[in-house]
Short mmCIF file of C-alpha atoms and ligand atoms in Angstrom, two decimals:
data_model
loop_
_atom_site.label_atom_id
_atom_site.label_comp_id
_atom_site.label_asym_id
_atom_site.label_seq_id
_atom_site.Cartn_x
_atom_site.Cartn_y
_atom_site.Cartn_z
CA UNK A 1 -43.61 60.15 162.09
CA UNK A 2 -46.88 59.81 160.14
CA UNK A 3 -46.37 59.47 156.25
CA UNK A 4 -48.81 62.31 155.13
CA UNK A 5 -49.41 62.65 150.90
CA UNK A 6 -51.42 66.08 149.87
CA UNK A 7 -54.07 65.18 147.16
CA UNK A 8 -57.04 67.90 146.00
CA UNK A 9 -55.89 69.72 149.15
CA UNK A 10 -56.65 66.48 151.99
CA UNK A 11 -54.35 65.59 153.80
CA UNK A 12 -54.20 61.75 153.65
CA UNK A 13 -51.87 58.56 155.17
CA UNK A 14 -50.83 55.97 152.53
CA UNK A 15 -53.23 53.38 152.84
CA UNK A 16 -52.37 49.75 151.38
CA UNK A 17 -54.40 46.65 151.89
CA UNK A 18 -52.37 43.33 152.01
CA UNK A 19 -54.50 40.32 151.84
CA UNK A 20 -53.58 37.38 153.66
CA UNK A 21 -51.70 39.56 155.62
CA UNK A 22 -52.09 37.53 159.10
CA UNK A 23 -49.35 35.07 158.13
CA UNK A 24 -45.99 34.10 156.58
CA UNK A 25 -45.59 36.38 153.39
CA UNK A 26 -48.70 38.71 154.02
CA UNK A 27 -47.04 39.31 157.71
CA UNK A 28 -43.98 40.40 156.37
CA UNK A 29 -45.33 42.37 153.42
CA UNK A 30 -47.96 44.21 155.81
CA UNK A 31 -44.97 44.82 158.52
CA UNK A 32 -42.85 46.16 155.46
CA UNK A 33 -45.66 49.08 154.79
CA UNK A 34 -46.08 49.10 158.38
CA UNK A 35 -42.55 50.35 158.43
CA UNK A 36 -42.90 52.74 156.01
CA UNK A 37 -45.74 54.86 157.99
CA UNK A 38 -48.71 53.41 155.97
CA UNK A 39 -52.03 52.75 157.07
CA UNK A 40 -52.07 48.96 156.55
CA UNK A 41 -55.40 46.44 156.17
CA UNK A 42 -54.73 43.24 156.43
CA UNK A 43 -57.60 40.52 155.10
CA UNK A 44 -58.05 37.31 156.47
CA UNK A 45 -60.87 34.73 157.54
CA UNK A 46 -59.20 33.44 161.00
CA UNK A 47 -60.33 36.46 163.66
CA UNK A 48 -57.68 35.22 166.20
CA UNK A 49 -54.77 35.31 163.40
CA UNK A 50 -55.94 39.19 162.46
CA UNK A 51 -55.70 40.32 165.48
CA UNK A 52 -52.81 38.60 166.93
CA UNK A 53 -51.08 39.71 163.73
CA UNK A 54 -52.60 43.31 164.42
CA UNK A 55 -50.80 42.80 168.14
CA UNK A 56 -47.58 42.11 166.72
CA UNK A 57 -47.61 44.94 163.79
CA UNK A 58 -49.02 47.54 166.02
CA UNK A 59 -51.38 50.74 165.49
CA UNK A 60 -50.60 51.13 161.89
CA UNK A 61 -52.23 47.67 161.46
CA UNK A 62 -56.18 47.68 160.91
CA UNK A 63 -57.79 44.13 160.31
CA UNK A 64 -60.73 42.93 158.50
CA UNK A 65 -62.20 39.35 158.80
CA UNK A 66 -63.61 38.91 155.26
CA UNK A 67 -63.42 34.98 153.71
CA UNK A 68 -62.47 36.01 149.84
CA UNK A 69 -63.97 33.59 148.34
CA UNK A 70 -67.38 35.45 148.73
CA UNK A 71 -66.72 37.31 145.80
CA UNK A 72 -70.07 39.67 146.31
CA UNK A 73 -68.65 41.10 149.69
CA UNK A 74 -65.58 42.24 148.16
CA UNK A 75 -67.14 45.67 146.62
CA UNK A 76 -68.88 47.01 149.75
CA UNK A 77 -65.74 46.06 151.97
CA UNK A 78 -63.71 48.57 149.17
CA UNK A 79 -66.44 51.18 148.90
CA UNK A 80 -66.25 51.10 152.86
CA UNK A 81 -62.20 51.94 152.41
CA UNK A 82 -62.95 54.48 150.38
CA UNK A 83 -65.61 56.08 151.98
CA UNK A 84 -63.19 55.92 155.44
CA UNK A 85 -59.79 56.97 153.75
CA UNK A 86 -60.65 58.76 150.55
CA UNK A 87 -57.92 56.69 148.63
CA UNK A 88 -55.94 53.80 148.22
CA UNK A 89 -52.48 53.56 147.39
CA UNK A 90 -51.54 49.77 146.95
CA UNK A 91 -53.34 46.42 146.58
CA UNK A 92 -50.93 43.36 147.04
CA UNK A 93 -53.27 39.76 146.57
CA UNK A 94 -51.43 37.46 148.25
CA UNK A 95 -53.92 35.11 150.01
CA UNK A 96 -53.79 31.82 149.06
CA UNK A 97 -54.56 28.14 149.39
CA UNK A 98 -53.13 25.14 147.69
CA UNK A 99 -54.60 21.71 146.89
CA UNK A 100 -52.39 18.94 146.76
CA UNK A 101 -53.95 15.79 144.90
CA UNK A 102 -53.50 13.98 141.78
CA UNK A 103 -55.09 15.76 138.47
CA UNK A 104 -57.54 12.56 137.98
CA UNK A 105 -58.98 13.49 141.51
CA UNK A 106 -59.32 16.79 141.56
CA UNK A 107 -63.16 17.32 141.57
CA UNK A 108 -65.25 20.11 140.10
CA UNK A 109 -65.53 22.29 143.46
CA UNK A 110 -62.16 21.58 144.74
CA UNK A 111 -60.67 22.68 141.27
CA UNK A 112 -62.89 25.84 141.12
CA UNK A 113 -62.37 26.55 145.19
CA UNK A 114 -58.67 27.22 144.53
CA UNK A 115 -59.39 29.67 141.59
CA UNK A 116 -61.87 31.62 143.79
CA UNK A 117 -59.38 32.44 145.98
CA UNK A 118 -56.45 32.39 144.26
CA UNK A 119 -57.42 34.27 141.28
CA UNK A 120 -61.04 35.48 141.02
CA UNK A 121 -60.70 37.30 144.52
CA UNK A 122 -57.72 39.02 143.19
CA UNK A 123 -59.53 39.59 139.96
CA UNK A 124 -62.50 41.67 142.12
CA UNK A 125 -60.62 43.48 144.33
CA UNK A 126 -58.00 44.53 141.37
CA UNK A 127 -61.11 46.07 139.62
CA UNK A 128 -62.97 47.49 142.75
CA UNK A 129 -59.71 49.01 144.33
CA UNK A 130 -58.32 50.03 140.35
CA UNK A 131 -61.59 51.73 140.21
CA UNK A 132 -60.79 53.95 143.25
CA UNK A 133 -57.15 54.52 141.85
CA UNK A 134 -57.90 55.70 138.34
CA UNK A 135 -59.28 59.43 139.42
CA UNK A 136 -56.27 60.43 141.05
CA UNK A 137 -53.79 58.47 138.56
CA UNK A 138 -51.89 56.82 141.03
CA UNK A 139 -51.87 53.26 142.67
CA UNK A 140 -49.76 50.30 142.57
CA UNK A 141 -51.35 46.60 142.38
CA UNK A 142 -49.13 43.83 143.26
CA UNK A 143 -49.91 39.94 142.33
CA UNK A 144 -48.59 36.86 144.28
CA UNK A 145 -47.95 34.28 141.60
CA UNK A 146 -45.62 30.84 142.84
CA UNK A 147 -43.13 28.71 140.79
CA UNK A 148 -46.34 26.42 140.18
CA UNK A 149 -47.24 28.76 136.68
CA UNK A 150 -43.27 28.33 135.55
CA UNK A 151 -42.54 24.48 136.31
CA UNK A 152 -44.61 21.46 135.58
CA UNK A 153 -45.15 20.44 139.06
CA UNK A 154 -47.50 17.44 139.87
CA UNK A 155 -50.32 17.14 142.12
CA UNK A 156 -51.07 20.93 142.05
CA UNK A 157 -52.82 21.50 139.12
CA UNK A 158 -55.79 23.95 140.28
CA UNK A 159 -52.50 26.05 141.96
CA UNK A 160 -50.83 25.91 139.10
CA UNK A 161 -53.91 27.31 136.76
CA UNK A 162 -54.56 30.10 139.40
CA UNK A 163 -51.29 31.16 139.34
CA UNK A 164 -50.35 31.28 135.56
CA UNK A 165 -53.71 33.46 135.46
CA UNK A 166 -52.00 35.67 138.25
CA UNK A 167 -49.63 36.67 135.79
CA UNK A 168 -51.38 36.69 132.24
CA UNK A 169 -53.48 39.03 134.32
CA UNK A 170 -50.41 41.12 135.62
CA UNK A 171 -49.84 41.94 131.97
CA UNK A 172 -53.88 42.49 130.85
CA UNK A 173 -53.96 45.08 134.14
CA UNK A 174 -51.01 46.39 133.17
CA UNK A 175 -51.52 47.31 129.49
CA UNK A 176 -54.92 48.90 130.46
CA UNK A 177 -53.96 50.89 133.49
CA UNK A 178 -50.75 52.32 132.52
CA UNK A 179 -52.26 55.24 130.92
CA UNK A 180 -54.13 55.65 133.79
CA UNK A 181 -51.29 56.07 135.78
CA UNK A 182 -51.58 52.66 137.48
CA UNK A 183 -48.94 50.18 137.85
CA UNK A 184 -49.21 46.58 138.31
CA UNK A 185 -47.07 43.94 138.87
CA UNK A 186 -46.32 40.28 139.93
CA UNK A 187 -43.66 38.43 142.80
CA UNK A 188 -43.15 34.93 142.07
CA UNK A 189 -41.53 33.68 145.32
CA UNK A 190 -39.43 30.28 145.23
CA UNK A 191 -39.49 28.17 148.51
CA UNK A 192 -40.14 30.47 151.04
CA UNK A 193 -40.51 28.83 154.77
CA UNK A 194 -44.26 29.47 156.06
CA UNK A 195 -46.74 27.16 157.17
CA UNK A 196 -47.79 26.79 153.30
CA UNK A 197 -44.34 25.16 152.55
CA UNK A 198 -44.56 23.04 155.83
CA UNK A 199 -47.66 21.67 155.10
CA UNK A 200 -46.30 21.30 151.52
CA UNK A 201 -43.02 19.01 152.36
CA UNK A 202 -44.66 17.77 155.37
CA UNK A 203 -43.88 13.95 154.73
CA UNK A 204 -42.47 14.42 151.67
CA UNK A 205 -38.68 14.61 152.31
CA UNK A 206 -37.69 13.68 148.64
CA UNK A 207 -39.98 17.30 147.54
CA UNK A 208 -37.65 19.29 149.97
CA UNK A 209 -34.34 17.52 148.79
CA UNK A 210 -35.36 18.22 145.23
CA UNK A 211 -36.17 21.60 145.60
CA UNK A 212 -32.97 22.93 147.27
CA UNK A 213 -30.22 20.68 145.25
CA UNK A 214 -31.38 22.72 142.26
CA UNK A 215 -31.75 26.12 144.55
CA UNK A 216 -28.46 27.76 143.57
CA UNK A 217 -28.75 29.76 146.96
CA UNK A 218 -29.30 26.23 149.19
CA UNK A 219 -31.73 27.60 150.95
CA UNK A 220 -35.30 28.45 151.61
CA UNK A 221 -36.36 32.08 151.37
CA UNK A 222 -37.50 34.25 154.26
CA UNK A 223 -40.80 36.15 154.02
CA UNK A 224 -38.78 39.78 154.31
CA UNK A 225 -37.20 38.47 150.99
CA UNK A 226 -40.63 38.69 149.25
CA UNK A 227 -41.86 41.48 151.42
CA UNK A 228 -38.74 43.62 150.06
CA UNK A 229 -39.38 43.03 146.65
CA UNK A 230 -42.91 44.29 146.50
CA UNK A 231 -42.26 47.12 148.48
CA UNK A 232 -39.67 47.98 145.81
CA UNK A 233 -42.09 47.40 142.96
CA UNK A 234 -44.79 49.51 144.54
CA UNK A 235 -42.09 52.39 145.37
CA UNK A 236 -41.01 54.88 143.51
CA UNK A 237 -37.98 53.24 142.36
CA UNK A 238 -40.08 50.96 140.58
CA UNK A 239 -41.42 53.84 138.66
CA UNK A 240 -40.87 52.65 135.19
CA UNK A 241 -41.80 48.50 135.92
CA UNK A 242 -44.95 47.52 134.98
CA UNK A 243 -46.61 44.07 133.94
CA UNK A 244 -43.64 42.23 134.84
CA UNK A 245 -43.26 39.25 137.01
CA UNK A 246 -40.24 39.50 139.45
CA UNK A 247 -39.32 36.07 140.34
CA UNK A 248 -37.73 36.01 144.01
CA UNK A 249 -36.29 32.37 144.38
CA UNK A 250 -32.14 32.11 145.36
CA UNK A 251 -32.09 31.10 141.43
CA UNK A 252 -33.93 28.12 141.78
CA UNK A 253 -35.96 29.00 138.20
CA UNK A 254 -32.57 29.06 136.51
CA UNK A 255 -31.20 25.98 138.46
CA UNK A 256 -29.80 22.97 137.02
P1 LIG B 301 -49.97 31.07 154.47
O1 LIG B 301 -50.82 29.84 154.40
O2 LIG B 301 -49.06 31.29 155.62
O3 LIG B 301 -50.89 32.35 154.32
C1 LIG B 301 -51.99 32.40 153.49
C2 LIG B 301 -52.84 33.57 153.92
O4 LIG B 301 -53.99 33.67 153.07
C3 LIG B 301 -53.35 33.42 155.35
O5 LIG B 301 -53.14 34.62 156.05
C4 LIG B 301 -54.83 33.15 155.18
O6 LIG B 301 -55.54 33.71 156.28
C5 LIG B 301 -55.15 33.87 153.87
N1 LIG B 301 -56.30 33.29 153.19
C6 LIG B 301 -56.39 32.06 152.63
N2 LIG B 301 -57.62 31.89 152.10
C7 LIG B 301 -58.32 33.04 152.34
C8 LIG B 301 -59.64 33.46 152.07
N3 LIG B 301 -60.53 32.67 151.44
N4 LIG B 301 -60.02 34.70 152.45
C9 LIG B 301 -59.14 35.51 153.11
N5 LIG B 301 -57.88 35.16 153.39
C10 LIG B 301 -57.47 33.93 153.02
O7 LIG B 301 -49.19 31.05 153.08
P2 LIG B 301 -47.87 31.79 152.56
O8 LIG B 301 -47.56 32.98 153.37
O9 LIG B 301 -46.85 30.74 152.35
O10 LIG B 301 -48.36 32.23 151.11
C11 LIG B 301 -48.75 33.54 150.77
C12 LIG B 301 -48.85 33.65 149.26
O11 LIG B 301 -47.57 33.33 148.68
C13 LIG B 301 -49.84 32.67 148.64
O12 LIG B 301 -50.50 33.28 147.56
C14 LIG B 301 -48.95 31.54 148.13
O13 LIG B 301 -49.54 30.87 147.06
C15 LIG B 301 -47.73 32.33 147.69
N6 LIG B 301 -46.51 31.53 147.60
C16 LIG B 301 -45.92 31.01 148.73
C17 LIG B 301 -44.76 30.28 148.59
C18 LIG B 301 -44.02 29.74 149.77
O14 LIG B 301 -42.96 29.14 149.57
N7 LIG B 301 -44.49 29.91 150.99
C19 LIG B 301 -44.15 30.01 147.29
C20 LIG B 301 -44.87 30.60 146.20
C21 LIG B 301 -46.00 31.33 146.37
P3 LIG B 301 -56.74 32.90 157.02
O15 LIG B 301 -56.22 31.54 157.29
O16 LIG B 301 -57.04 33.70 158.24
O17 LIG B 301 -57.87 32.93 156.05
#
Protein backbone atom coordinates (compact mmCIF):
# COMPACT_ATOMS: atom_id res chain seq x y z
CA UNK A 1 0.00 0.00 0.00
CA UNK A 2 1.32 3.47 -0.93
CA UNK A 3 1.05 6.09 2.00
CA UNK A 4 -0.79 8.92 0.02
CA UNK A 5 -1.31 12.61 2.15
CA UNK A 6 -3.86 15.19 0.21
CA UNK A 7 -2.32 18.76 0.39
CA UNK A 8 -3.86 21.94 -1.89
CA UNK A 9 -5.65 19.09 -3.70
CA UNK A 10 -2.08 16.85 -4.90
CA UNK A 11 -1.92 13.89 -4.13
CA UNK A 12 1.56 13.30 -2.61
CA UNK A 13 3.80 10.17 -0.84
CA UNK A 14 5.55 11.15 2.44
CA UNK A 15 8.86 11.98 1.47
CA UNK A 16 11.75 11.98 4.24
CA UNK A 17 15.41 12.35 3.58
CA UNK A 18 17.74 10.46 6.06
CA UNK A 19 21.30 11.43 5.73
CA UNK A 20 23.86 8.99 6.24
CA UNK A 21 21.35 6.67 5.56
CA UNK A 22 23.72 3.90 3.80
CA UNK A 23 24.89 2.56 7.17
CA UNK A 24 24.40 1.52 10.81
CA UNK A 25 21.82 4.10 12.31
CA UNK A 26 20.87 5.91 8.95
CA UNK A 27 20.08 2.14 7.57
CA UNK A 28 17.81 1.46 10.17
CA UNK A 29 16.19 4.89 10.41
CA UNK A 30 15.70 4.96 6.43
CA UNK A 31 14.31 1.13 6.60
CA UNK A 32 11.98 2.39 9.53
CA UNK A 33 10.25 5.11 6.99
CA UNK A 34 10.75 2.61 4.43
CA UNK A 35 8.30 0.59 6.42
CA UNK A 36 5.97 3.05 6.89
CA UNK A 37 5.26 3.63 2.93
CA UNK A 38 7.49 6.78 2.63
CA UNK A 39 9.43 7.88 -0.14
CA UNK A 40 12.90 7.69 1.47
CA UNK A 41 16.41 9.63 0.27
CA UNK A 42 19.15 8.50 1.67
CA UNK A 43 22.59 10.86 1.45
CA UNK A 44 25.85 9.56 1.38
CA UNK A 45 29.38 10.08 -0.36
CA UNK A 46 30.31 6.17 -0.93
CA UNK A 47 28.21 5.30 -4.44
CA UNK A 48 28.64 1.51 -3.77
CA UNK A 49 27.20 1.88 -0.01
CA UNK A 50 23.95 3.95 -1.56
CA UNK A 51 23.12 1.66 -3.69
CA UNK A 52 23.79 -1.52 -2.01
CA UNK A 53 21.81 0.06 0.84
CA UNK A 54 19.11 1.05 -1.90
CA UNK A 55 19.29 -3.01 -2.82
CA UNK A 56 18.60 -4.01 0.55
CA UNK A 57 15.70 -1.28 1.40
CA UNK A 58 14.04 -1.71 -1.88
CA UNK A 59 11.90 0.67 -4.30
CA UNK A 60 10.89 3.02 -1.62
CA UNK A 61 14.65 3.80 -1.29
CA UNK A 62 16.03 6.66 -3.70
CA UNK A 63 19.84 7.55 -3.21
CA UNK A 64 21.85 10.56 -3.71
CA UNK A 65 25.73 10.66 -3.67
CA UNK A 66 26.29 14.19 -2.27
CA UNK A 67 29.70 14.63 0.20
CA UNK A 68 28.00 17.20 2.93
CA UNK A 69 30.64 18.89 3.68
CA UNK A 70 30.21 20.99 0.41
CA UNK A 71 27.96 23.14 2.07
CA UNK A 72 27.06 25.19 -1.39
CA UNK A 73 25.56 21.94 -3.03
CA UNK A 74 23.22 21.41 -0.32
CA UNK A 75 20.47 24.11 -1.62
CA UNK A 76 20.18 22.99 -5.26
CA UNK A 77 20.14 19.19 -4.15
CA UNK A 78 16.79 20.49 -1.85
CA UNK A 79 15.35 22.81 -4.48
CA UNK A 80 15.76 19.63 -6.81
CA UNK A 81 13.44 17.61 -4.01
CA UNK A 82 11.17 20.05 -4.12
CA UNK A 83 10.82 20.72 -7.53
CA UNK A 84 10.43 16.53 -7.97
CA UNK A 85 8.04 15.90 -4.90
CA UNK A 86 6.37 19.19 -4.10
CA UNK A 87 7.09 18.65 -0.29
CA UNK A 88 9.00 17.28 2.35
CA UNK A 89 7.86 15.74 5.36
CA UNK A 90 10.98 14.89 7.60
CA UNK A 91 14.69 15.75 7.74
CA UNK A 92 16.69 13.41 10.18
CA UNK A 93 20.82 14.64 10.10
CA UNK A 94 22.45 11.84 11.12
CA UNK A 95 25.71 11.64 9.08
CA UNK A 96 28.61 11.76 10.91
CA UNK A 97 32.33 11.38 11.44
CA UNK A 98 34.41 11.34 14.54
CA UNK A 99 38.04 12.31 15.21
CA UNK A 100 39.77 10.59 17.79
CA UNK A 101 43.07 12.48 18.96
CA UNK A 102 44.27 14.32 21.86
CA UNK A 103 42.87 18.13 22.24
CA UNK A 104 46.68 19.51 21.94
CA UNK A 105 46.70 17.83 18.39
CA UNK A 106 43.78 18.53 16.99
CA UNK A 107 44.71 20.98 14.13
CA UNK A 108 42.74 23.85 12.63
CA UNK A 109 41.17 21.79 9.56
CA UNK A 110 40.72 18.60 11.35
CA UNK A 111 38.80 20.54 14.19
CA UNK A 112 36.68 22.53 11.65
CA UNK A 113 36.24 19.19 9.21
CA UNK A 114 34.20 17.53 11.96
CA UNK A 115 31.90 20.62 12.46
CA UNK A 116 31.23 20.77 8.68
CA UNK A 117 29.78 17.69 8.75
CA UNK A 118 28.57 17.19 11.88
CA UNK A 119 26.89 20.39 12.44
CA UNK A 120 27.08 23.02 9.67
CA UNK A 121 25.62 20.41 7.08
CA UNK A 122 22.81 19.87 9.39
CA UNK A 123 22.62 23.57 9.97
CA UNK A 124 22.01 24.07 5.83
CA UNK A 125 19.86 21.50 5.11
CA UNK A 126 17.63 22.33 8.44
CA UNK A 127 17.17 25.84 6.84
CA UNK A 128 16.85 24.81 3.09
CA UNK A 129 14.42 21.83 3.83
CA UNK A 130 12.56 24.20 6.95
CA UNK A 131 12.18 26.59 4.18
CA UNK A 132 10.14 24.12 2.06
CA UNK A 133 8.13 23.04 5.27
CA UNK A 134 6.96 26.40 6.56
CA UNK A 135 4.13 27.01 3.63
CA UNK A 136 2.27 24.07 4.35
CA UNK A 137 2.91 24.13 8.32
CA UNK A 138 3.99 20.80 8.66
CA UNK A 139 7.44 18.95 8.86
CA UNK A 140 9.39 17.25 11.42
CA UNK A 141 13.37 17.78 11.71
CA UNK A 142 15.21 15.28 13.66
CA UNK A 143 18.99 15.85 15.04
CA UNK A 144 21.56 13.04 15.80
CA UNK A 145 23.43 14.30 18.82
CA UNK A 146 25.89 11.35 20.86
CA UNK A 147 26.73 11.05 24.61
CA UNK A 148 29.96 13.13 23.56
CA UNK A 149 27.78 16.76 24.33
CA UNK A 150 26.61 15.11 27.95
CA UNK A 151 29.97 13.45 29.30
CA UNK A 152 33.45 14.81 29.37
CA UNK A 153 34.95 12.30 27.16
CA UNK A 154 38.66 12.64 26.04
CA UNK A 155 40.20 12.60 22.77
CA UNK A 156 36.97 13.72 20.98
CA UNK A 157 36.79 17.16 21.41
CA UNK A 158 35.74 18.49 17.77
CA UNK A 159 32.76 15.51 18.28
CA UNK A 160 31.98 16.65 21.29
CA UNK A 161 31.58 20.58 20.14
CA UNK A 162 29.51 19.40 17.06
CA UNK A 163 27.31 17.59 19.00
CA UNK A 164 26.48 19.95 21.99
CA UNK A 165 25.69 22.45 18.97
CA UNK A 166 23.30 19.60 17.64
CA UNK A 167 21.26 20.20 20.49
CA UNK A 168 21.52 24.01 21.50
CA UNK A 169 20.34 24.08 17.92
CA UNK A 170 17.41 21.53 18.51
CA UNK A 171 16.07 24.12 20.93
CA UNK A 172 16.93 27.56 18.63
CA UNK A 173 14.90 25.49 15.61
CA UNK A 174 12.51 24.63 17.82
CA UNK A 175 11.48 27.93 19.47
CA UNK A 176 11.35 29.53 15.94
CA UNK A 177 9.47 26.93 14.01
CA UNK A 178 6.87 25.92 16.36
CA UNK A 179 4.56 28.55 15.31
CA UNK A 180 5.17 27.57 12.06
CA UNK A 181 3.93 24.35 12.63
CA UNK A 182 7.36 22.67 12.54
CA UNK A 183 8.72 20.36 15.00
CA UNK A 184 12.19 19.59 15.76
CA UNK A 185 13.90 17.41 17.82
CA UNK A 186 17.12 15.54 18.94
CA UNK A 187 18.14 11.40 19.62
CA UNK A 188 21.12 11.08 21.65
CA UNK A 189 22.01 7.37 21.15
CA UNK A 190 24.37 5.60 23.85
CA UNK A 191 26.67 2.77 22.47
CA UNK A 192 25.04 1.59 19.63
CA UNK A 193 27.07 -1.31 17.59
CA UNK A 194 27.99 0.11 13.95
CA UNK A 195 31.15 0.41 12.32
CA UNK A 196 31.48 3.98 14.16
CA UNK A 197 31.65 2.16 17.59
CA UNK A 198 34.02 -0.56 16.10
CA UNK A 199 36.36 1.69 14.88
CA UNK A 200 35.84 3.55 18.21
CA UNK A 201 36.83 0.51 20.76
CA UNK A 202 38.88 -0.99 18.14
CA UNK A 203 42.07 -1.60 20.41
CA UNK A 204 40.80 -0.04 23.16
CA UNK A 205 39.30 -2.84 25.33
CA UNK A 206 39.43 -0.77 28.65
CA UNK A 207 36.81 2.07 26.49
CA UNK A 208 34.36 -0.92 25.90
CA UNK A 209 34.66 -2.34 29.56
CA UNK A 210 34.02 1.15 30.84
CA UNK A 211 31.23 1.90 28.88
CA UNK A 212 29.00 -1.14 29.60
CA UNK A 213 29.86 -1.64 33.55
CA UNK A 214 28.10 1.70 33.93
CA UNK A 215 25.32 0.71 31.05
CA UNK A 216 22.50 -0.30 33.39
CA UNK A 217 21.10 -2.41 30.36
CA UNK A 218 24.79 -4.35 29.80
CA UNK A 219 24.59 -4.00 26.53
CA UNK A 220 25.19 -2.16 23.33
CA UNK A 221 22.21 -0.74 21.49
CA UNK A 222 20.90 -1.91 18.13
CA UNK A 223 20.33 0.62 15.33
CA UNK A 224 16.27 -0.27 15.30
CA UNK A 225 16.57 1.11 18.94
CA UNK A 226 17.44 4.60 17.57
CA UNK A 227 15.54 4.13 14.39
CA UNK A 228 12.27 3.60 16.67
CA UNK A 229 12.70 6.53 18.58
CA UNK A 230 12.83 9.02 15.79
CA UNK A 231 10.18 7.55 14.01
CA UNK A 232 8.15 8.15 17.20
CA UNK A 233 9.29 11.75 17.51
CA UNK A 234 8.49 12.54 13.91
CA UNK A 235 4.92 10.70 14.27
CA UNK A 236 2.03 11.86 15.33
CA UNK A 237 2.32 10.61 18.73
CA UNK A 238 5.02 12.91 19.18
CA UNK A 239 2.65 15.68 18.45
CA UNK A 240 3.20 17.82 21.43
CA UNK A 241 7.45 17.17 21.76
CA UNK A 242 9.42 19.67 20.50
CA UNK A 243 13.12 20.95 21.19
CA UNK A 244 13.81 18.12 23.33
CA UNK A 245 16.66 15.74 23.25
CA UNK A 246 15.56 12.04 23.73
CA UNK A 247 18.47 10.23 25.01
CA UNK A 248 18.33 6.41 23.82
CA UNK A 249 21.20 4.65 25.85
CA UNK A 250 20.01 1.29 28.20
CA UNK A 251 20.53 4.12 31.06
CA UNK A 252 23.99 4.51 30.59
CA UNK A 253 23.57 8.67 31.13
CA UNK A 254 22.09 7.88 34.53
CA UNK A 255 24.63 5.04 35.32
CA UNK A 256 26.75 4.80 38.25
P1 LIG B 1 28.45 5.12 10.42
O1 LIG B 1 29.89 5.49 10.30
O2 LIG B 1 28.03 3.71 10.25
O3 LIG B 1 27.59 6.00 9.44
C1 LIG B 1 27.86 7.33 9.18
C2 LIG B 1 27.14 7.71 7.91
O4 LIG B 1 27.38 9.09 7.61
C3 LIG B 1 27.61 6.90 6.70
O5 LIG B 1 26.49 6.42 5.99
C4 LIG B 1 28.38 7.90 5.87
O6 LIG B 1 28.23 7.59 4.50
C5 LIG B 1 27.71 9.22 6.23
N1 LIG B 1 28.59 10.37 6.06
C6 LIG B 1 29.70 10.66 6.77
N2 LIG B 1 30.27 11.79 6.31
C7 LIG B 1 29.49 12.23 5.28
C8 LIG B 1 29.55 13.32 4.38
N3 LIG B 1 30.54 14.23 4.43
N4 LIG B 1 28.58 13.46 3.45
C9 LIG B 1 27.58 12.54 3.36
N5 LIG B 1 27.47 11.49 4.18
C10 LIG B 1 28.41 11.32 5.12
O7 LIG B 1 28.04 5.70 11.85
P2 LIG B 1 26.82 5.40 12.84
O8 LIG B 1 25.69 4.78 12.13
O9 LIG B 1 27.39 4.77 14.04
O10 LIG B 1 26.44 6.90 13.26
C11 LIG B 1 25.34 7.61 12.75
C12 LIG B 1 25.12 8.85 13.59
O11 LIG B 1 24.89 8.46 14.95
C13 LIG B 1 26.33 9.79 13.63
O12 LIG B 1 25.90 11.12 13.64
C14 LIG B 1 26.99 9.44 14.96
O13 LIG B 1 27.73 10.52 15.46
C15 LIG B 1 25.78 9.15 15.82
N6 LIG B 1 26.06 8.35 16.99
C16 LIG B 1 26.44 7.03 16.88
C17 LIG B 1 26.67 6.30 18.02
C18 LIG B 1 27.02 4.85 17.98
O14 LIG B 1 27.16 4.26 19.05
N7 LIG B 1 27.16 4.22 16.82
C19 LIG B 1 26.56 6.89 19.36
C20 LIG B 1 26.17 8.26 19.34
C21 LIG B 1 25.93 8.94 18.20
P3 LIG B 1 29.51 7.62 3.48
O15 LIG B 1 30.60 6.88 4.14
O16 LIG B 1 29.00 7.00 2.22
O17 LIG B 1 29.79 9.07 3.29
Amino acid sequence: MIFNTHIYGMTTRKIAIVTGGSSGIGFAIAQKFIEHEYLTYIIGRNADKLLKAQHALGENCQTAQLDLEQLDQIPPFIQALIEKHGQIDVLVNNAGINLKKPFLEVSNAEFMLVLQTNLAAAFVLSREVATAMVPRKNGSIIHISSMAAWYGIPQVVAYAAAKAGLEGMTRAMAVELSPMGLRVNCVAPGYITTAMTEKAFNGDPERKRKVLSRTPMGKMGDPTDIANAVYFLCSESAGFITGETLKVDGGNAIGY
